[in-house]
Amino acid sequence: MSTFQGKLAEMPEISIDRFDGSNFEAEAFFLSHCHTDHMVGLQDPKFQQNLVENNRFLYLSHVSAQILKNMYPKIANNLVELDLHYPTTVPLKGRVLAVMPIPAGHCPGSVMFLFETDQNVLYTGDYRINPGDISKFKAFYDSYNNRKRIDAVYLDTTFFLKEYARFPKRGESLDEICTIIKEWISRSDKHVVGLNTSAKYGYEYLFMEIFKTLKMPVHVNDEIYEFYSRVPELDQAVTRSKHLTKIHSACGSTYTVICANTVAYKIKTIKISAFRWKSESLQNGISESHHNTHFVCYSTHASYEEGVELLKFLKPKKVEANVLHKKPTVDREILANIEENLRGGEEPETKKIKLFEVVEEERGEDVARVSADEDENFILDSPPRRLSTL
């Protein structure tokens, strides 16, 4: 879950992915993608009235704009749709900044924002990009094809921990899930699949791939259908009708359960998560089966090594963590990893070595938060949390 509070130190006039509290008075607003932890305050009528009456604007991708127009038609005229890789000028009271959206690979419509004024700042939002593609983004080069100076990166640090060094490519995880589903439902008309997801939202690409591969939509409950049906690419990939499919996810009373088919049907549960899969867990493959439950590693956030590759390419002067977990030892490790990468991977000083020793000694209490059967619900669909004092 994002713990970013909306403000960049370098550009205090704007607000990103937060629309409450002190962010209310920003001169311009930005939305990286339409997941609830990045939309705090957006649903407030007072914020919407403030946007309209003060002629302020919310900058976002075309897909996110389509979703918001359906959700909040009152602010439709205050949405500025950004074209990928092209700069848009944002007028502020004391200066002008340029913003360029970059595909974030997290969900349909998700973007990173590259802000350019006297300082250049990249805000990643939630992202997952193939490291081999980073150097291909023209947003990172000037008109002479020189790499731009990046002064600061506000980084998705959900998995910026060395124990999550790498994840399988999303395509590999999707292929694995579709193969498991196809094999099971082909056994008989009574064989069905229940997808056990780790959060209410964030599985757009998964549902799209299932429909593309198996020509079968995923049955979800009314609340989730209302949200996903606003995403243009998902209009056929989800359904309210349990009779149209043999694949079910979040179609019960809450997103954690499926509709009641336990008596008449044979159900295979596929538990989709990332926190379960530390590096050593992946040595034997990206999935494992226990009775009628299949566990599959699937992440829409960057792994530690993917985050490191982004920082190596950009060479920022400063990095801020967008995600901390309210676990002091874990958060100290994230911040220590950031500092290490800013030094270019040099060995930590004595003081920092002691910090790592503390992390190791206290790790036992933190294992419970990512135990094998725990979901990561707090990542995508929880209210914002204030950071504990480190």
Tab-separated table of C-alpha atoms in Angstrom:
chain	number	residue	atom	x	y	z
A	1	MET	CA	0.000	0.000	0.000
A	2	SER	CA	1.288	3.446	-0.871
A	3	THR	CA	2.338	5.519	2.129
A	4	PHE	CA	3.297	8.515	-0.019
A	5	GLN	CA	1.603	11.607	1.372
A	6	GLY	CA	1.196	13.437	-1.943
A	7	LYS	CA	3.948	16.070	-1.869
A	8	LEU	CA	7.307	16.347	-3.615
A	9	ALA	CA	9.831	18.402	-1.660
A	10	GLU	CA	11.097	19.824	-4.964
A	11	MET	CA	7.641	20.901	-6.195
A	12	PRO	CA	5.370	21.644	-3.229
A	13	GLU	CA	2.772	23.351	-5.427
A	14	ILE	CA	1.459	20.032	-6.781
A	15	SER	CA	-0.101	16.914	-5.284
A	16	ILE	CA	0.233	13.346	-6.584
A	17	ASP	CA	-2.022	10.423	-5.671
A	18	ARG	CA	-3.414	12.165	-2.555
A	19	PHE	CA	-6.361	14.545	-2.516
A	20	ASP	CA	-6.961	15.177	1.180
A	21	GLY	CA	-5.505	17.242	4.027
A	22	SER	CA	-2.833	19.735	3.023
A	23	ASN	CA	-2.942	18.389	-0.534
A	24	PHE	CA	-6.336	20.045	-0.925
A	25	GLU	CA	-4.722	23.408	-1.665
A	26	ALA	CA	-2.384	22.213	-4.434
A	27	GLU	CA	-2.331	24.180	-7.676
A	28	ALA	CA	-2.374	21.026	-9.824
A	29	PHE	CA	-3.166	17.369	-9.157
A	30	PHE	CA	-1.864	14.118	-10.657
A	31	LEU	CA	-3.162	10.540	-10.560
A	32	SER	CA	-0.810	7.699	-11.484
A	33	HIS	CA	-3.511	4.986	-11.652
A	34	CYS	CA	-6.946	4.056	-10.364
A	35	HIS	CA	-6.291	1.922	-7.290
A	36	THR	CA	-7.830	3.026	-4.019
A	37	ASP	CA	-4.618	3.671	-2.066
A	38	HIS	CA	-3.668	6.227	-4.731
A	39	MET	CA	-7.092	7.897	-4.774
A	40	VAL	CA	-7.486	8.956	-1.139
A	41	GLY	CA	-9.769	11.989	-0.974
A	42	LEU	CA	-10.725	11.884	-4.644
A	43	GLN	CA	-14.237	10.727	-3.819
A	44	ASP	CA	-14.810	13.629	-1.389
A	45	PRO	CA	-17.455	16.069	-2.749
A	46	LYS	CA	-15.473	18.922	-1.183
A	47	PHE	CA	-12.406	18.032	-3.225
A	48	GLN	CA	-14.443	17.755	-6.404
A	49	GLN	CA	-16.117	21.092	-5.697
A	50	ASN	CA	-12.709	22.649	-5.044
A	51	LEU	CA	-11.475	21.352	-8.394
A	52	VAL	CA	-14.431	22.735	-10.324
A	53	GLU	CA	-14.950	26.081	-8.565
A	54	ASN	CA	-11.259	27.035	-8.527
A	55	ASN	CA	-10.650	25.882	-12.094
A	56	ARG	CA	-7.950	23.426	-11.083
A	57	PHE	CA	-6.999	20.341	-13.048
A	58	LEU	CA	-6.192	16.689	-12.502
A	59	TYR	CA	-3.605	15.232	-14.905
A	60	LEU	CA	-3.792	11.514	-15.717
A	61	SER	CA	-3.636	8.876	-18.460
A	62	HIS	CA	-6.390	8.306	-21.025
A	63	VAL	CA	-7.486	5.033	-19.385
A	64	SER	CA	-7.608	6.547	-15.896
A	65	ALA	CA	-9.558	9.510	-17.271
A	66	GLN	CA	-12.181	7.194	-18.749
A	67	ILE	CA	-12.598	5.469	-15.399
A	68	LEU	CA	-12.935	8.759	-13.506
A	69	LYS	CA	-15.407	10.202	-15.995
A	70	ASN	CA	-17.664	7.250	-15.268
A	71	MET	CA	-17.122	7.416	-11.514
A	72	TYR	CA	-17.219	11.202	-11.022
A	73	PRO	CA	-18.820	12.906	-14.046
A	74	LYS	CA	-18.883	16.224	-12.163
A	75	ILE	CA	-15.118	16.659	-12.644
A	76	ALA	CA	-14.942	15.428	-16.251
A	77	ASN	CA	-14.073	18.899	-17.576
A	78	ASN	CA	-11.274	19.248	-15.048
A	79	LEU	CA	-9.386	16.170	-16.242
A	80	VAL	CA	-6.345	16.649	-18.480
A	81	GLU	CA	-5.462	13.497	-20.411
A	82	LEU	CA	-1.752	13.034	-20.991
A	83	ASP	CA	-0.155	11.389	-24.009
A	84	LEU	CA	2.530	8.839	-23.224
A	85	HIS	CA	6.112	10.047	-23.728
A	86	TYR	CA	5.028	13.583	-24.662
A	87	PRO	CA	5.501	16.578	-22.358
A	88	THR	CA	2.562	18.677	-21.205
A	89	THR	CA	3.034	22.161	-19.775
A	90	VAL	CA	1.468	22.731	-16.353
A	91	PRO	CA	1.115	26.423	-15.410
A	92	LEU	CA	1.711	27.267	-11.753
A	93	LYS	CA	1.614	30.615	-9.990
A	94	GLY	CA	5.364	31.098	-9.701
A	95	ARG	CA	6.679	28.938	-12.516
A	96	VAL	CA	5.843	26.463	-15.238
A	97	LEU	CA	6.635	22.769	-15.121
A	98	ALA	CA	6.518	20.078	-17.762
A	99	VAL	CA	5.190	16.620	-17.022
A	100	MET	CA	5.752	13.531	-19.148
A	101	PRO	CA	3.885	10.251	-18.447
A	102	ILE	CA	5.774	6.960	-18.830
A	103	PRO	CA	4.085	3.522	-18.892
A	104	ALA	CA	4.374	1.964	-15.426
A	105	GLY	CA	3.311	-1.600	-16.254
A	106	HIS	CA	1.329	-1.968	-13.029
A	107	CYS	CA	-2.229	-2.005	-14.373
A	108	PRO	CA	-4.109	-0.583	-17.386
A	109	GLY	CA	-3.596	3.168	-17.464
A	110	SER	CA	-0.845	3.243	-14.830
A	111	VAL	CA	1.919	5.778	-15.460
A	112	MET	CA	5.028	7.208	-13.876
A	113	PHE	CA	5.430	10.981	-13.973
A	114	LEU	CA	8.642	12.728	-15.016
A	115	PHE	CA	8.450	16.344	-13.801
A	116	GLU	CA	10.860	18.886	-15.255
A	117	THR	CA	11.565	22.397	-13.964
A	118	ASP	CA	14.848	23.615	-12.501
A	119	GLN	CA	14.972	20.074	-11.069
A	120	ASN	CA	13.946	16.807	-12.718
A	121	VAL	CA	11.937	14.415	-10.564
A	122	LEU	CA	10.583	10.956	-11.380
A	123	TYR	CA	7.572	9.709	-9.425
A	124	THR	CA	7.107	6.001	-10.156
A	125	GLY	CA	3.763	5.381	-8.450
A	126	ASP	CA	3.302	1.602	-8.498
A	127	TYR	CA	5.343	0.147	-11.333
A	128	ARG	CA	6.901	-2.952	-12.812
A	129	ILE	CA	9.090	-2.513	-15.873
A	130	ASN	CA	11.349	-5.017	-17.592
A	131	PRO	CA	14.877	-3.707	-16.840
A	132	GLY	CA	15.784	-4.197	-20.500
A	133	ASP	CA	13.125	-1.667	-21.497
A	134	ILE	CA	14.183	1.179	-19.204
A	135	SER	CA	16.784	2.596	-21.583
A	136	LYS	CA	14.249	2.562	-24.442
A	137	PHE	CA	11.983	5.233	-22.924
A	138	LYS	CA	12.611	8.428	-24.845
A	139	ALA	CA	11.329	10.433	-21.870
A	140	PHE	CA	14.744	9.899	-20.251
A	141	TYR	CA	16.648	11.583	-23.117
A	142	ASP	CA	16.870	15.191	-24.249
A	143	SER	CA	16.569	16.437	-27.843
A	144	TYR	CA	20.270	15.677	-28.382
A	145	ASN	CA	19.760	12.080	-27.230
A	146	ASN	CA	21.713	12.706	-24.039
A	147	ARG	CA	20.416	11.083	-20.869
A	148	LYS	CA	18.595	13.605	-18.714
A	149	ARG	CA	19.783	14.516	-15.234
A	150	ILE	CA	17.427	13.073	-12.618
A	151	ASP	CA	17.625	14.897	-9.313
A	152	ALA	CA	15.198	12.752	-7.345
A	153	VAL	CA	13.220	9.525	-7.658
A	154	TYR	CA	10.142	8.798	-5.562
A	155	LEU	CA	10.281	5.024	-5.776
A	156	ASP	CA	7.808	2.155	-5.388
A	157	THR	CA	9.576	0.292	-2.564
A	158	THR	CA	6.934	-2.378	-1.938
A	159	PHE	CA	9.561	-5.070	-2.568
A	160	PHE	CA	12.788	-3.074	-2.245
A	161	LEU	CA	14.153	-5.799	0.029
A	162	LYS	CA	16.946	-8.203	-0.888
A	163	GLU	CA	14.855	-11.208	0.106
A	164	TYR	CA	12.642	-10.326	-2.884
A	165	ALA	CA	15.569	-10.111	-5.262
A	166	ARG	CA	13.636	-11.249	-8.325
A	167	PHE	CA	10.199	-12.322	-9.482
A	168	PRO	CA	9.201	-14.322	-12.560
A	169	LYS	CA	8.223	-12.232	-15.546
A	170	ARG	CA	4.535	-11.452	-15.510
A	171	GLY	CA	4.043	-13.383	-18.754
A	172	GLU	CA	5.519	-16.502	-17.147
A	173	SER	CA	3.155	-16.223	-14.187
A	174	LEU	CA	0.152	-15.654	-16.452
A	175	ASP	CA	1.050	-18.687	-18.583
A	176	GLU	CA	1.380	-20.824	-15.449
A	177	ILE	CA	-2.003	-19.719	-14.096
A	178	CYS	CA	-3.781	-20.271	-17.416
A	179	THR	CA	-2.208	-23.734	-17.770
A	180	ILE	CA	-3.398	-24.757	-14.294
A	181	ILE	CA	-6.905	-23.476	-14.992
A	182	LYS	CA	-7.156	-25.156	-18.402
A	183	GLU	CA	-6.013	-28.529	-17.091
A	184	TRP	CA	-8.466	-28.500	-14.182
A	185	ILE	CA	-11.650	-27.246	-15.856
A	186	SER	CA	-11.179	-29.645	-18.788
A	187	ARG	CA	-11.747	-32.638	-16.484
A	188	SER	CA	-15.534	-32.277	-16.301
A	189	ASP	CA	-18.378	-29.787	-16.186
A	190	LYS	CA	-18.184	-29.870	-12.391
A	191	HIS	CA	-14.544	-28.847	-12.151
A	192	VAL	CA	-14.227	-25.119	-11.415
A	193	VAL	CA	-11.451	-22.769	-10.312
A	194	GLY	CA	-11.433	-20.208	-7.523
A	195	LEU	CA	-8.801	-17.474	-7.813
A	196	ASN	CA	-7.729	-16.385	-4.330
A	197	THR	CA	-6.267	-12.900	-4.779
A	198	SER	CA	-4.237	-10.940	-2.258
A	199	ALA	CA	-6.121	-7.687	-2.718
A	200	LYS	CA	-9.479	-6.488	-3.960
A	201	TYR	CA	-8.102	-4.807	-7.080
A	202	GLY	CA	-4.929	-5.058	-9.141
A	203	TYR	CA	-5.586	-8.157	-11.260
A	204	GLU	CA	-6.649	-6.493	-14.481
A	205	TYR	CA	-3.878	-8.000	-16.599
A	206	LEU	CA	-4.565	-11.448	-15.129
A	207	PHE	CA	-8.274	-11.371	-15.972
A	208	MET	CA	-7.534	-10.017	-19.439
A	209	GLU	CA	-5.041	-12.811	-20.139
A	210	ILE	CA	-7.421	-15.498	-18.852
A	211	PHE	CA	-10.139	-14.270	-21.181
A	212	LYS	CA	-7.733	-13.969	-24.106
A	213	THR	CA	-6.338	-17.474	-23.601
A	214	LEU	CA	-9.367	-19.450	-22.394
A	215	LYS	CA	-12.209	-17.378	-23.918
A	216	MET	CA	-13.902	-17.429	-20.536
A	217	PRO	CA	-14.651	-14.440	-18.266
A	218	VAL	CA	-14.016	-14.382	-14.520
A	219	HIS	CA	-17.044	-14.235	-12.223
A	220	VAL	CA	-16.713	-11.405	-9.665
A	221	ASN	CA	-19.120	-9.756	-7.243
A	222	ASP	CA	-21.124	-6.632	-8.054
A	223	GLU	CA	-18.752	-4.177	-6.367
A	224	ILE	CA	-15.680	-5.388	-8.208
A	225	TYR	CA	-17.604	-5.714	-11.479
A	226	GLU	CA	-18.679	-2.067	-11.225
A	227	PHE	CA	-15.046	-0.980	-10.970
A	228	TYR	CA	-13.509	-3.307	-13.548
A	229	SER	CA	-16.278	-2.715	-16.079
A	230	ARG	CA	-15.115	0.923	-16.268
A	231	VAL	CA	-11.758	-0.236	-17.649
A	232	PRO	CA	-12.230	-0.480	-21.442
A	233	GLU	CA	-10.012	-3.558	-21.853
A	234	LEU	CA	-11.936	-5.477	-19.187
A	235	ASP	CA	-15.482	-5.196	-20.488
A	236	GLN	CA	-15.558	-8.850	-21.612
A	237	ALA	CA	-13.075	-10.294	-19.131
A	238	VAL	CA	-15.339	-10.143	-16.064
A	239	THR	CA	-18.958	-11.127	-15.504
A	240	ARG	CA	-21.638	-10.965	-12.816
A	241	SER	CA	-23.099	-14.307	-13.878
A	242	LYS	CA	-21.689	-17.468	-12.318
A	243	HIS	CA	-23.410	-19.503	-15.031
A	244	LEU	CA	-21.261	-18.038	-17.839
A	245	THR	CA	-17.928	-19.334	-16.564
A	246	LYS	CA	-16.042	-21.935	-14.565
A	247	ILE	CA	-13.578	-19.383	-13.185
A	248	HIS	CA	-14.468	-17.439	-10.052
A	249	SER	CA	-12.724	-14.708	-8.064
A	250	ALA	CA	-14.001	-12.425	-5.303
A	251	CYS	CA	-17.574	-13.339	-6.183
A	252	GLY	CA	-18.737	-14.131	-2.650
A	253	SER	CA	-19.755	-11.795	0.151
A	254	THR	CA	-16.196	-10.374	0.255
A	255	TYR	CA	-13.295	-10.389	-2.190
A	256	THR	CA	-11.585	-13.183	-0.218
A	257	VAL	CA	-14.219	-15.840	-0.969
A	258	ILE	CA	-16.006	-17.178	-4.021
A	259	CYS	CA	-19.689	-17.919	-4.486
A	260	ALA	CA	-21.161	-21.041	-2.865
A	261	ASN	CA	-20.352	-23.917	-5.228
A	262	THR	CA	-18.722	-26.218	-2.690
A	263	VAL	CA	-21.437	-28.908	-2.641
A	264	ALA	CA	-22.053	-29.470	-6.327
A	265	TYR	CA	-18.608	-28.667	-7.738
A	266	LYS	CA	-14.991	-29.755	-7.449
A	267	ILE	CA	-12.970	-26.638	-6.774
A	268	LYS	CA	-9.269	-25.988	-7.264
A	269	THR	CA	-8.086	-22.851	-5.495
A	270	ILE	CA	-5.264	-20.861	-7.072
A	271	LYS	CA	-3.702	-18.489	-4.546
A	272	ILE	CA	-2.018	-15.616	-6.347
A	273	SER	CA	0.478	-13.556	-4.370
A	274	ALA	CA	3.994	-12.157	-4.240
A	275	PHE	CA	4.894	-11.740	-0.560
A	276	ARG	CA	4.958	-15.507	-0.069
A	277	TRP	CA	7.684	-15.872	-2.679
A	278	LYS	CA	11.047	-14.850	-1.332
A	279	SER	CA	14.073	-15.623	-3.474
A	280	GLU	CA	14.758	-19.021	-1.930
A	281	SER	CA	11.130	-20.048	-2.481
A	282	LEU	CA	11.505	-19.558	-6.232
A	283	GLN	CA	14.425	-21.970	-6.588
A	284	ASN	CA	11.966	-24.827	-7.133
A	285	GLY	CA	9.697	-22.987	-9.577
A	286	ILE	CA	7.071	-20.253	-9.621
A	287	SER	CA	4.213	-22.411	-8.325
A	288	GLU	CA	3.546	-25.232	-5.916
A	289	SER	CA	0.549	-27.407	-5.113
A	290	HIS	CA	-0.885	-28.550	-1.792
A	291	HIS	CA	-3.945	-30.787	-2.118
A	292	ASN	CA	-6.469	-28.771	-4.180
A	293	THR	CA	-4.697	-25.446	-3.677
A	294	HIS	CA	-2.102	-24.125	-6.101
A	295	PHE	CA	0.173	-21.239	-5.085
A	296	VAL	CA	1.539	-19.063	-7.915
A	297	CYS	CA	3.993	-16.174	-7.734
A	298	TYR	CA	2.557	-13.114	-9.464
A	299	SER	CA	3.696	-9.540	-8.906
A	300	THR	CA	2.649	-6.219	-10.400
A	301	HIS	CA	5.315	-4.403	-8.354
A	302	ALA	CA	9.034	-4.284	-9.125
A	303	SER	CA	11.353	-6.747	-7.431
A	304	TYR	CA	14.438	-5.524	-5.600
A	305	GLU	CA	16.725	-6.156	-8.587
A	306	GLU	CA	14.290	-4.411	-10.951
A	307	GLY	CA	14.317	-1.392	-8.644
A	308	VAL	CA	18.113	-1.434	-8.524
A	309	GLU	CA	18.334	-1.500	-12.334
A	310	LEU	CA	16.077	1.550	-12.563
A	311	LEU	CA	18.263	3.470	-10.129
A	312	LYS	CA	21.463	2.365	-11.879
A	313	PHE	CA	20.185	3.765	-15.152
A	314	LEU	CA	18.798	7.038	-13.784
A	315	LYS	CA	21.607	7.767	-11.288
A	316	PRO	CA	19.450	10.094	-9.157
A	317	LYS	CA	20.919	12.310	-6.472
A	318	LYS	CA	18.110	11.451	-4.067
A	319	VAL	CA	15.633	8.589	-3.631
A	320	GLU	CA	12.498	8.669	-1.480
A	321	ALA	CA	10.491	5.573	-0.496
A	322	ASN	CA	6.850	5.618	-1.589
A	323	VAL	CA	6.009	2.487	0.399
A	324	LEU	CA	6.934	1.667	3.979
A	325	HIS	CA	5.347	-1.152	5.970
A	326	LYS	CA	5.036	0.105	9.566
A	327	LYS	CA	7.543	-2.563	10.603
A	328	PRO	CA	10.625	-0.709	11.908
A	329	THR	CA	13.179	-3.372	10.975
A	330	VAL	CA	11.713	-3.817	7.495
A	331	ASP	CA	11.481	-0.074	6.895
A	332	ARG	CA	15.062	0.462	8.087
A	333	GLU	CA	16.192	-2.192	5.634
A	334	ILE	CA	14.368	-0.483	2.768
A	335	LEU	CA	15.993	2.847	3.644
A	336	ALA	CA	19.405	1.198	4.040
A	337	ASN	CA	19.032	-0.445	0.619
A	338	ILE	CA	18.224	2.949	-0.877
A	339	GLU	CA	21.318	4.487	0.731
A	340	GLU	CA	23.499	1.627	-0.471
A	341	ASN	CA	22.309	2.085	-4.048
A	342	LEU	CA	22.845	5.839	-3.907
A	343	ARG	CA	26.471	5.076	-2.992
A	344	GLY	CA	26.703	2.858	-6.037
A	345	GLY	CA	26.716	-0.438	-4.163
A	346	GLU	CA	29.707	0.390	-1.969
A	347	GLU	CA	30.111	-1.539	1.250
A	348	PRO	CA	28.178	0.083	4.107
A	349	GLU	CA	30.068	1.945	6.785
A	350	THR	CA	30.417	0.421	10.243
A	351	LYS	CA	27.273	2.115	11.450
A	352	LYS	CA	25.278	0.698	8.542
A	353	ILE	CA	26.668	-2.791	9.106
A	354	LYS	CA	25.277	-2.613	12.621
A	355	LEU	CA	21.934	-1.630	11.158
A	356	PHE	CA	21.876	-4.771	9.023
A	357	GLU	CA	22.768	-6.877	12.059
A	358	VAL	CA	19.778	-5.465	13.893
A	359	VAL	CA	17.561	-6.273	10.949
A	360	GLU	CA	18.751	-9.876	10.973
A	361	GLU	CA	18.377	-10.276	14.721
A	362	GLU	CA	14.843	-8.928	14.704
A	363	ARG	CA	13.721	-10.607	11.497
A	364	GLY	CA	11.890	-13.312	13.402
A	365	GLU	CA	9.122	-10.952	14.485
A	366	ASP	CA	8.668	-9.778	10.926
A	367	VAL	CA	8.387	-13.188	9.309
A	368	ALA	CA	4.845	-13.399	10.597
A	369	ARG	CA	3.783	-10.492	8.407
A	370	VAL	CA	4.710	-12.383	5.241
A	371	SER	CA	4.140	-15.952	6.333
A	372	ALA	CA	3.314	-18.521	3.678
A	373	ASP	CA	-0.447	-18.199	4.002
A	374	GLU	CA	-0.756	-14.460	4.634
A	375	ASP	CA	-2.120	-12.235	1.896
A	376	GLU	CA	-0.869	-8.744	1.110
A	377	ASN	CA	-4.248	-7.063	1.363
A	378	PHE	CA	-2.659	-3.851	2.668
A	379	ILE	CA	-0.911	-3.221	-0.626
A	380	LEU	CA	-3.790	-2.175	-2.850
A	381	ASP	CA	-6.961	-1.665	-0.918
A	382	SER	CA	-6.460	-0.301	2.559
A	383	PRO	CA	-6.843	3.170	4.065
A	384	PRO	CA	-3.638	5.183	4.186
A	385	ARG	CA	-1.329	4.491	7.132
A	386	ARG	CA	0.882	7.020	8.846
A	387	LEU	CA	4.501	6.005	9.160
A	388	SER	CA	5.772	4.953	12.540
A	389	THR	CA	8.845	6.732	13.854
A	390	LEU	CA	11.969	4.883	12.775
